[in-house]
Amino acid sequence: MRPLSGAQLTQFRTQGYVVVPDVLTEAQVAAGRRVVAAMLDRKPPEGAGVHFLWPQLDDTHPLLRLYRSAGIADLAAQVLRPDLALLEPDQAQVAITIPPWPHRPGGPHVDGLTPCLEDGTPGTFTLLAGLWLTSHEEVDRGNLYVWPGTHLGFGAYLAERGADALTRVDDMNPGPYPDIPLGDPVQVTGTAGSVLFAHYLLAHNIGGHFGDVRRETLYYRLRADGHRERWREVVAQPLLEFRS
């Protein structure tokens, strides 16, 4: 397992995201793309734009085997507090962007607010892991847009108003995202086989695709053990679950 550098850990804490290059081998990237291709054969996309699939994961699912074989949990654990363990994901998101899709995101959002969970609470998690099966080296190729540092601003917003303000989507704008200073967005770039880690509260959205090769990403939403019981503390103290 490769160690994350001090600079990478600092970037995650202060900017809310980090890209770790060369995590997946060429064979693992190829295997992931074969799984995605088979899923799209069974459920073909309709035209250009963004398409999502949401496979449920069990021990037999190839996307869970890929997650395990690539050591994503061990890599992600380096940004967490040492006393916290990660739960295995029970669902993946296959995110496909088919060009041409001349789109510019108008603003960011945060995941898991609509619909809420069965108990009426938001579907918060600890961090997002994105496995890049295609190159994100150029911008405007379906890259994820992020607004660096907004995880801290969103946390301050919730600390002031109470964690349940996260469920009052109509109070937030744009996207849903609260009316806090956003700064300028960044299109995240890197090679195929890289892994993106992003804080749950980080402002983000999907960018348009002006190229000619479809973009493929696998997302896993990861929770630290006990996250659901302490989610209110976590969103109001955005670095609570993370290594100092």
PDB file of C-alpha atoms in Angstrom:
ATOM      1  CA  MET A   1       0.000   0.000   0.000  1.00  0.00           C
ATOM      2  CA  ARG A   2       1.389   3.373  -0.978  1.00  0.00           C
ATOM      3  CA  PRO A   3       1.538   5.991   1.787  1.00  0.00           C
ATOM      4  CA  LEU A   4      -0.152   9.313   1.174  1.00  0.00           C
ATOM      5  CA  SER A   5       2.220  12.234   1.532  1.00  0.00           C
ATOM      6  CA  GLY A   6       1.865  14.992   4.088  1.00  0.00           C
ATOM      7  CA  ALA A   7       1.011  17.361   1.247  1.00  0.00           C
ATOM      8  CA  GLN A   8      -1.794  15.075   0.064  1.00  0.00           C
ATOM      9  CA  LEU A   9      -3.247  14.781   3.561  1.00  0.00           C
ATOM     10  CA  THR A  10      -3.058  18.550   4.005  1.00  0.00           C
ATOM     11  CA  GLN A  11      -4.771  19.096   0.662  1.00  0.00           C
ATOM     12  CA  PHE A  12      -7.616  16.809   1.671  1.00  0.00           C
ATOM     13  CA  ARG A  13      -8.160  18.613   4.979  1.00  0.00           C
ATOM     14  CA  THR A  14      -7.936  22.131   3.575  1.00  0.00           C
ATOM     15  CA  GLN A  15      -9.305  21.706   0.043  1.00  0.00           C
ATOM     16  CA  GLY A  16     -11.688  18.807   0.669  1.00  0.00           C
ATOM     17  CA  TYR A  17     -10.353  16.508  -2.035  1.00  0.00           C
ATOM     18  CA  VAL A  18      -7.212  14.813  -3.305  1.00  0.00           C
ATOM     19  CA  VAL A  19      -6.339  12.787  -6.409  1.00  0.00           C
ATOM     20  CA  VAL A  20      -4.041   9.796  -5.898  1.00  0.00           C
ATOM     21  CA  PRO A  21      -2.465   8.738  -9.226  1.00  0.00           C
ATOM     22  CA  ASP A  22      -1.685   5.225 -10.469  1.00  0.00           C
ATOM     23  CA  VAL A  23      -3.721   3.332  -7.882  1.00  0.00           C
ATOM     24  CA  LEU A  24      -5.331   0.884 -10.316  1.00  0.00           C
ATOM     25  CA  THR A  25      -3.172  -1.251 -12.563  1.00  0.00           C
ATOM     26  CA  GLU A  26      -3.814  -1.394 -16.297  1.00  0.00           C
ATOM     27  CA  ALA A  27      -5.365  -4.834 -15.777  1.00  0.00           C
ATOM     28  CA  GLN A  28      -7.709  -3.489 -13.084  1.00  0.00           C
ATOM     29  CA  VAL A  29      -8.748  -0.556 -15.284  1.00  0.00           C
ATOM     30  CA  ALA A  30      -9.443  -2.951 -18.156  1.00  0.00           C
ATOM     31  CA  ALA A  31     -11.425  -5.257 -15.879  1.00  0.00           C
ATOM     32  CA  GLY A  32     -13.500  -2.351 -14.584  1.00  0.00           C
ATOM     33  CA  ARG A  33     -14.230  -1.194 -18.119  1.00  0.00           C
ATOM     34  CA  ARG A  34     -15.369  -4.679 -19.117  1.00  0.00           C
ATOM     35  CA  VAL A  35     -17.818  -4.705 -16.214  1.00  0.00           C
ATOM     36  CA  VAL A  36     -19.131  -1.273 -17.191  1.00  0.00           C
ATOM     37  CA  ALA A  37     -19.477  -2.302 -20.843  1.00  0.00           C
ATOM     38  CA  ALA A  38     -21.478  -5.384 -19.857  1.00  0.00           C
ATOM     39  CA  MET A  39     -23.765  -3.311 -17.653  1.00  0.00           C
ATOM     40  CA  LEU A  40     -24.345  -0.812 -20.466  1.00  0.00           C
ATOM     41  CA  ASP A  41     -25.112  -3.649 -22.879  1.00  0.00           C
ATOM     42  CA  ARG A  42     -27.901  -4.719 -20.536  1.00  0.00           C
ATOM     43  CA  LYS A  43     -29.146  -1.168 -20.027  1.00  0.00           C
ATOM     44  CA  PRO A  44     -28.009   0.983 -22.963  1.00  0.00           C
ATOM     45  CA  PRO A  45     -27.837   4.771 -22.532  1.00  0.00           C
ATOM     46  CA  GLU A  46     -30.208   6.896 -24.545  1.00  0.00           C
ATOM     47  CA  GLY A  47     -28.129   9.480 -26.351  1.00  0.00           C
ATOM     48  CA  ALA A  48     -25.402  11.827 -25.184  1.00  0.00           C
ATOM     49  CA  GLY A  49     -25.077  13.229 -21.676  1.00  0.00           C
ATOM     50  CA  VAL A  50     -24.758  11.811 -18.199  1.00  0.00           C
ATOM     51  CA  HIS A  51     -25.930   8.298 -17.365  1.00  0.00           C
ATOM     52  CA  PHE A  52     -25.864   6.578 -13.973  1.00  0.00           C
ATOM     53  CA  LEU A  53     -26.197   2.958 -12.895  1.00  0.00           C
ATOM     54  CA  TRP A  54     -26.510   1.982  -9.231  1.00  0.00           C
ATOM     55  CA  PRO A  55     -25.501  -1.664  -8.736  1.00  0.00           C
ATOM     56  CA  GLN A  56     -26.007  -3.235  -5.315  1.00  0.00           C
ATOM     57  CA  LEU A  57     -22.829  -4.900  -4.099  1.00  0.00           C
ATOM     58  CA  ASP A  58     -22.332  -8.260  -2.460  1.00  0.00           C
ATOM     59  CA  ASP A  59     -19.349 -10.597  -2.193  1.00  0.00           C
ATOM     60  CA  THR A  60     -19.907 -11.881  -5.722  1.00  0.00           C
ATOM     61  CA  HIS A  61     -20.113  -8.511  -7.461  1.00  0.00           C
ATOM     62  CA  PRO A  62     -17.073  -7.672  -9.631  1.00  0.00           C
ATOM     63  CA  LEU A  63     -17.167  -4.000  -8.630  1.00  0.00           C
ATOM     64  CA  LEU A  64     -16.772  -4.932  -4.961  1.00  0.00           C
ATOM     65  CA  ARG A  65     -13.942  -7.295  -5.894  1.00  0.00           C
ATOM     66  CA  LEU A  66     -12.305  -4.421  -7.796  1.00  0.00           C
ATOM     67  CA  TYR A  67     -12.693  -2.131  -4.774  1.00  0.00           C
ATOM     68  CA  ARG A  68     -11.006  -4.737  -2.600  1.00  0.00           C
ATOM     69  CA  SER A  69      -8.229  -5.739  -4.978  1.00  0.00           C
ATOM     70  CA  ALA A  70      -7.280  -2.099  -5.607  1.00  0.00           C
ATOM     71  CA  GLY A  71      -6.888  -1.539  -1.843  1.00  0.00           C
ATOM     72  CA  ILE A  72      -9.267   1.428  -1.786  1.00  0.00           C
ATOM     73  CA  ALA A  73     -10.208   0.902   1.871  1.00  0.00           C
ATOM     74  CA  ASP A  74      -6.573   0.886   3.026  1.00  0.00           C
ATOM     75  CA  LEU A  75      -5.825   3.977   0.949  1.00  0.00           C
ATOM     76  CA  ALA A  76      -8.890   5.839   2.235  1.00  0.00           C
ATOM     77  CA  ALA A  77      -8.080   4.868   5.817  1.00  0.00           C
ATOM     78  CA  GLN A  78      -5.024   7.103   5.663  1.00  0.00           C
ATOM     79  CA  VAL A  79      -7.192  10.227   5.629  1.00  0.00           C
ATOM     80  CA  LEU A  80      -9.380   8.955   8.485  1.00  0.00           C
ATOM     81  CA  ARG A  81      -8.714   9.115  12.201  1.00  0.00           C
ATOM     82  CA  PRO A  82      -6.686   6.023  13.153  1.00  0.00           C
ATOM     83  CA  ASP A  83      -9.382   4.827  15.585  1.00  0.00           C
ATOM     84  CA  LEU A  84     -12.076   4.696  12.880  1.00  0.00           C
ATOM     85  CA  ALA A  85     -12.664   1.754  10.571  1.00  0.00           C
ATOM     86  CA  LEU A  86     -14.379   1.983   7.184  1.00  0.00           C
ATOM     87  CA  LEU A  87     -17.478  -0.018   6.408  1.00  0.00           C
ATOM     88  CA  GLU A  88     -17.541  -1.794   3.061  1.00  0.00           C
ATOM     89  CA  PRO A  89     -19.777  -0.119   0.479  1.00  0.00           C
ATOM     90  CA  ASP A  90     -23.021  -1.884  -0.362  1.00  0.00           C
ATOM     91  CA  GLN A  91     -23.649   0.109  -3.541  1.00  0.00           C
ATOM     92  CA  ALA A  92     -21.588   1.625  -6.339  1.00  0.00           C
ATOM     93  CA  GLN A  93     -22.395   4.359  -8.820  1.00  0.00           C
ATOM     94  CA  VAL A  94     -21.341   3.896 -12.424  1.00  0.00           C
ATOM     95  CA  ALA A  95     -21.076   7.401 -13.886  1.00  0.00           C
ATOM     96  CA  ILE A  96     -20.884   7.697 -17.664  1.00  0.00           C
ATOM     97  CA  THR A  97     -20.665  10.879 -19.734  1.00  0.00           C
ATOM     98  CA  ILE A  98     -21.219  10.428 -23.448  1.00  0.00           C
ATOM     99  CA  PRO A  99     -20.120  13.292 -25.716  1.00  0.00           C
ATOM    100  CA  PRO A 100     -20.942  15.647 -27.140  1.00  0.00           C
ATOM    101  CA  TRP A 101     -22.507  17.224 -24.066  1.00  0.00           C
ATOM    102  CA  PRO A 102     -21.941  21.013 -24.095  1.00  0.00           C
ATOM    103  CA  HIS A 103     -22.857  21.560 -20.463  1.00  0.00           C
ATOM    104  CA  ARG A 104     -21.543  23.935 -17.786  1.00  0.00           C
ATOM    105  CA  PRO A 105     -22.726  23.361 -14.219  1.00  0.00           C
ATOM    106  CA  GLY A 106     -24.629  26.336 -12.882  1.00  0.00           C
ATOM    107  CA  GLY A 107     -23.701  25.539  -9.296  1.00  0.00           C
ATOM    108  CA  PRO A 108     -22.827  22.713  -6.923  1.00  0.00           C
ATOM    109  CA  HIS A 109     -24.758  20.182  -4.903  1.00  0.00           C
ATOM    110  CA  VAL A 110     -24.257  17.793  -1.997  1.00  0.00           C
ATOM    111  CA  ASP A 111     -25.302  14.143  -2.183  1.00  0.00           C
ATOM    112  CA  GLY A 112     -27.908  12.226  -0.234  1.00  0.00           C
ATOM    113  CA  LEU A 113     -30.480  14.932   0.506  1.00  0.00           C
ATOM    114  CA  THR A 114     -33.331  13.829  -1.752  1.00  0.00           C
ATOM    115  CA  PRO A 115     -34.738  11.400  -1.122  1.00  0.00           C
ATOM    116  CA  CYS A 116     -33.857  11.079   2.552  1.00  0.00           C
ATOM    117  CA  LEU A 117     -33.318   7.740   4.223  1.00  0.00           C
ATOM    118  CA  GLU A 118     -36.289   5.806   5.576  1.00  0.00           C
ATOM    119  CA  ASP A 119     -35.897   7.424   9.009  1.00  0.00           C
ATOM    120  CA  GLY A 120     -36.132  10.908   7.460  1.00  0.00           C
ATOM    121  CA  THR A 121     -32.450  11.758   7.929  1.00  0.00           C
ATOM    122  CA  PRO A 122     -30.148  12.685   5.036  1.00  0.00           C
ATOM    123  CA  GLY A 123     -27.965  10.029   3.457  1.00  0.00           C
ATOM    124  CA  THR A 124     -24.676  11.465   4.674  1.00  0.00           C
ATOM    125  CA  PHE A 125     -21.402   9.597   4.390  1.00  0.00           C
ATOM    126  CA  THR A 126     -17.750  10.134   5.232  1.00  0.00           C
ATOM    127  CA  LEU A 127     -16.064  10.486   1.877  1.00  0.00           C
ATOM    128  CA  LEU A 128     -16.499   9.781  -1.800  1.00  0.00           C
ATOM    129  CA  ALA A 129     -14.045   7.510  -3.623  1.00  0.00           C
ATOM    130  CA  GLY A 130     -13.960   7.875  -7.410  1.00  0.00           C
ATOM    131  CA  LEU A 131     -12.057   5.329  -9.502  1.00  0.00           C
ATOM    132  CA  TRP A 132     -11.195   6.733 -12.916  1.00  0.00           C
ATOM    133  CA  LEU A 133     -11.463   4.139 -15.658  1.00  0.00           C
ATOM    134  CA  THR A 134     -10.786   6.679 -18.408  1.00  0.00           C
ATOM    135  CA  SER A 135      -8.410   9.610 -18.650  1.00  0.00           C
ATOM    136  CA  HIS A 136      -9.322  12.893 -16.994  1.00  0.00           C
ATOM    137  CA  GLU A 137      -6.073  14.582 -18.049  1.00  0.00           C
ATOM    138  CA  GLU A 138      -7.806  17.213 -20.180  1.00  0.00           C
ATOM    139  CA  VAL A 139     -10.501  19.559 -18.935  1.00  0.00           C
ATOM    140  CA  ASP A 140     -13.997  19.638 -20.435  1.00  0.00           C
ATOM    141  CA  ARG A 141     -14.047  15.854 -20.786  1.00  0.00           C
ATOM    142  CA  GLY A 142     -16.806  15.188 -18.278  1.00  0.00           C
ATOM    143  CA  ASN A 143     -14.508  16.159 -15.413  1.00  0.00           C
ATOM    144  CA  LEU A 144     -15.875  16.599 -11.939  1.00  0.00           C
ATOM    145  CA  TYR A 145     -16.085  20.246 -10.913  1.00  0.00           C
ATOM    146  CA  VAL A 146     -15.204  20.922  -7.265  1.00  0.00           C
ATOM    147  CA  TRP A 147     -15.217  24.108  -5.219  1.00  0.00           C
ATOM    148  CA  PRO A 148     -12.126  23.762  -2.988  1.00  0.00           C
ATOM    149  CA  GLY A 149     -12.532  24.377   0.728  1.00  0.00           C
ATOM    150  CA  THR A 150     -16.308  24.512   0.690  1.00  0.00           C
ATOM    151  CA  HIS A 151     -16.550  21.494   3.019  1.00  0.00           C
ATOM    152  CA  LEU A 152     -15.351  23.791   5.795  1.00  0.00           C
ATOM    153  CA  GLY A 153     -17.761  26.582   4.877  1.00  0.00           C
ATOM    154  CA  PHE A 154     -20.692  24.175   4.710  1.00  0.00           C
ATOM    155  CA  GLY A 155     -19.692  22.760   8.096  1.00  0.00           C
ATOM    156  CA  ALA A 156     -19.694  26.256   9.592  1.00  0.00           C
ATOM    157  CA  TYR A 157     -23.132  26.866   8.066  1.00  0.00           C
ATOM    158  CA  LEU A 158     -24.485  23.721   9.761  1.00  0.00           C
ATOM    159  CA  ALA A 159     -22.717  24.442  13.055  1.00  0.00           C
ATOM    160  CA  GLU A 160     -24.548  27.797  13.171  1.00  0.00           C
ATOM    161  CA  ARG A 161     -27.983  26.522  12.125  1.00  0.00           C
ATOM    162  CA  GLY A 162     -27.910  22.969  13.467  1.00  0.00           C
ATOM    163  CA  ALA A 163     -27.244  19.767  11.560  1.00  0.00           C
ATOM    164  CA  ASP A 164     -30.906  19.319  10.649  1.00  0.00           C
ATOM    165  CA  ALA A 165     -30.596  22.371   8.403  1.00  0.00           C
ATOM    166  CA  LEU A 166     -29.105  19.852   5.982  1.00  0.00           C
ATOM    167  CA  THR A 167     -32.614  18.471   5.446  1.00  0.00           C
ATOM    168  CA  ARG A 168     -34.133  21.874   4.641  1.00  0.00           C
ATOM    169  CA  VAL A 169     -33.243  21.776   0.971  1.00  0.00           C
ATOM    170  CA  ASP A 170     -35.496  24.713   0.076  1.00  0.00           C
ATOM    171  CA  ASP A 171     -33.356  26.965   2.287  1.00  0.00           C
ATOM    172  CA  MET A 172     -30.248  26.169   0.242  1.00  0.00           C
ATOM    173  CA  ASN A 173     -29.315  27.715  -3.060  1.00  0.00           C
ATOM    174  CA  PRO A 174     -27.985  26.829  -5.564  1.00  0.00           C
ATOM    175  CA  GLY A 175     -28.174  23.253  -6.262  1.00  0.00           C
ATOM    176  CA  PRO A 176     -28.961  22.227  -3.412  1.00  0.00           C
ATOM    177  CA  TYR A 177     -26.053  23.911  -1.686  1.00  0.00           C
ATOM    178  CA  PRO A 178     -26.171  26.704   0.888  1.00  0.00           C
ATOM    179  CA  ASP A 179     -25.569  30.326   0.054  1.00  0.00           C
ATOM    180  CA  ILE A 180     -21.966  30.463   1.247  1.00  0.00           C
ATOM    181  CA  PRO A 181     -18.853  31.865  -0.470  1.00  0.00           C
ATOM    182  CA  LEU A 182     -17.874  29.303  -3.085  1.00  0.00           C
ATOM    183  CA  GLY A 183     -14.824  30.729  -4.800  1.00  0.00           C
ATOM    184  CA  ASP A 184     -13.868  29.511  -8.245  1.00  0.00           C
ATOM    185  CA  PRO A 185     -14.496  25.906  -9.286  1.00  0.00           C
ATOM    186  CA  VAL A 186     -11.750  23.534 -10.393  1.00  0.00           C
ATOM    187  CA  GLN A 187     -12.067  20.769 -12.955  1.00  0.00           C
ATOM    188  CA  VAL A 188     -10.309  17.784 -11.389  1.00  0.00           C
ATOM    189  CA  THR A 189      -7.767  16.163 -13.697  1.00  0.00           C
ATOM    190  CA  GLY A 190      -5.611  13.043 -13.735  1.00  0.00           C
ATOM    191  CA  THR A 191      -4.816   9.817 -15.506  1.00  0.00           C
ATOM    192  CA  ALA A 192      -6.911   6.685 -15.856  1.00  0.00           C
ATOM    193  CA  GLY A 193      -6.289   4.492 -12.823  1.00  0.00           C
ATOM    194  CA  SER A 194      -6.242   7.463 -10.441  1.00  0.00           C
ATOM    195  CA  VAL A 195      -8.509   7.628  -7.407  1.00  0.00           C
ATOM    196  CA  LEU A 196     -10.289  10.755  -6.188  1.00  0.00           C
ATOM    197  CA  PHE A 197     -11.194  11.152  -2.526  1.00  0.00           C
ATOM    198  CA  ALA A 198     -13.665  13.940  -1.759  1.00  0.00           C
ATOM    199  CA  HIS A 199     -15.197  15.060   1.537  1.00  0.00           C
ATOM    200  CA  TYR A 200     -18.945  14.537   1.818  1.00  0.00           C
ATOM    201  CA  LEU A 201     -19.696  18.268   2.208  1.00  0.00           C
ATOM    202  CA  LEU A 202     -17.466  19.414  -0.659  1.00  0.00           C
ATOM    203  CA  ALA A 203     -19.379  21.376  -3.309  1.00  0.00           C
ATOM    204  CA  HIS A 204     -19.216  19.503  -6.606  1.00  0.00           C
ATOM    205  CA  ASN A 205     -20.989  18.837  -9.889  1.00  0.00           C
ATOM    206  CA  ILE A 206     -20.457  17.132 -13.231  1.00  0.00           C
ATOM    207  CA  GLY A 207     -18.997  19.094 -16.099  1.00  0.00           C
ATOM    208  CA  GLY A 208     -19.758  18.866 -19.800  1.00  0.00           C
ATOM    209  CA  HIS A 209     -17.919  16.724 -22.308  1.00  0.00           C
ATOM    210  CA  PHE A 210     -16.507  18.411 -25.415  1.00  0.00           C
ATOM    211  CA  GLY A 211     -14.330  15.481 -26.520  1.00  0.00           C
ATOM    212  CA  ASP A 212     -15.062  12.254 -28.351  1.00  0.00           C
ATOM    213  CA  VAL A 213     -14.357   9.378 -25.893  1.00  0.00           C
ATOM    214  CA  ARG A 214     -16.892   8.599 -23.198  1.00  0.00           C
ATOM    215  CA  ARG A 215     -15.903   9.220 -19.608  1.00  0.00           C
ATOM    216  CA  GLU A 216     -16.247   6.326 -17.129  1.00  0.00           C
ATOM    217  CA  THR A 217     -15.965   6.620 -13.345  1.00  0.00           C
ATOM    218  CA  LEU A 218     -16.863   4.283 -10.511  1.00  0.00           C
ATOM    219  CA  TYR A 219     -17.979   5.979  -7.307  1.00  0.00           C
ATOM    220  CA  TYR A 220     -18.178   4.410  -3.868  1.00  0.00           C
ATOM    221  CA  ARG A 221     -19.741   6.329  -0.974  1.00  0.00           C
ATOM    222  CA  LEU A 222     -17.821   5.327   2.132  1.00  0.00           C
ATOM    223  CA  ARG A 223     -18.889   5.584   5.761  1.00  0.00           C
ATOM    224  CA  ALA A 224     -16.730   5.255   8.832  1.00  0.00           C
ATOM    225  CA  ASP A 225     -18.015   2.811  11.423  1.00  0.00           C
ATOM    226  CA  GLY A 226     -20.564   4.623  13.621  1.00  0.00           C
ATOM    227  CA  HIS A 227     -21.113   7.460  11.138  1.00  0.00           C
ATOM    228  CA  ARG A 228     -24.888   7.054  11.043  1.00  0.00           C
ATOM    229  CA  GLU A 229     -25.107   7.387  14.831  1.00  0.00           C
ATOM    230  CA  ARG A 230     -23.026  10.586  14.921  1.00  0.00           C
ATOM    231  CA  TRP A 231     -23.915  12.183  11.585  1.00  0.00           C
ATOM    232  CA  ARG A 232     -25.141  15.385  13.211  1.00  0.00           C
ATOM    233  CA  GLU A 233     -21.801  15.918  14.923  1.00  0.00           C
ATOM    234  CA  VAL A 234     -19.915  15.018  11.773  1.00  0.00           C
ATOM    235  CA  VAL A 235     -21.579  17.527   9.442  1.00  0.00           C
ATOM    236  CA  ALA A 236     -21.228  20.374  11.952  1.00  0.00           C
ATOM    237  CA  GLN A 237     -17.573  19.454  12.614  1.00  0.00           C
ATOM    238  CA  PRO A 238     -16.404  18.519   9.100  1.00  0.00           C
ATOM    239  CA  LEU A 239     -12.962  17.288  10.157  1.00  0.00           C
ATOM    240  CA  LEU A 240     -14.236  15.157  13.041  1.00  0.00           C
ATOM    241  CA  GLU A 241     -13.725  11.830  11.262  1.00  0.00           C
ATOM    242  CA  PHE A 242     -10.408  12.741   9.654  1.00  0.00           C
ATOM    243  CA  ARG A 243      -6.759  12.528  10.555  1.00  0.00           C
ATOM    244  CA  SER A 244      -5.166  15.729  11.833  1.00  0.00           C
TER     245      SER A 244
END
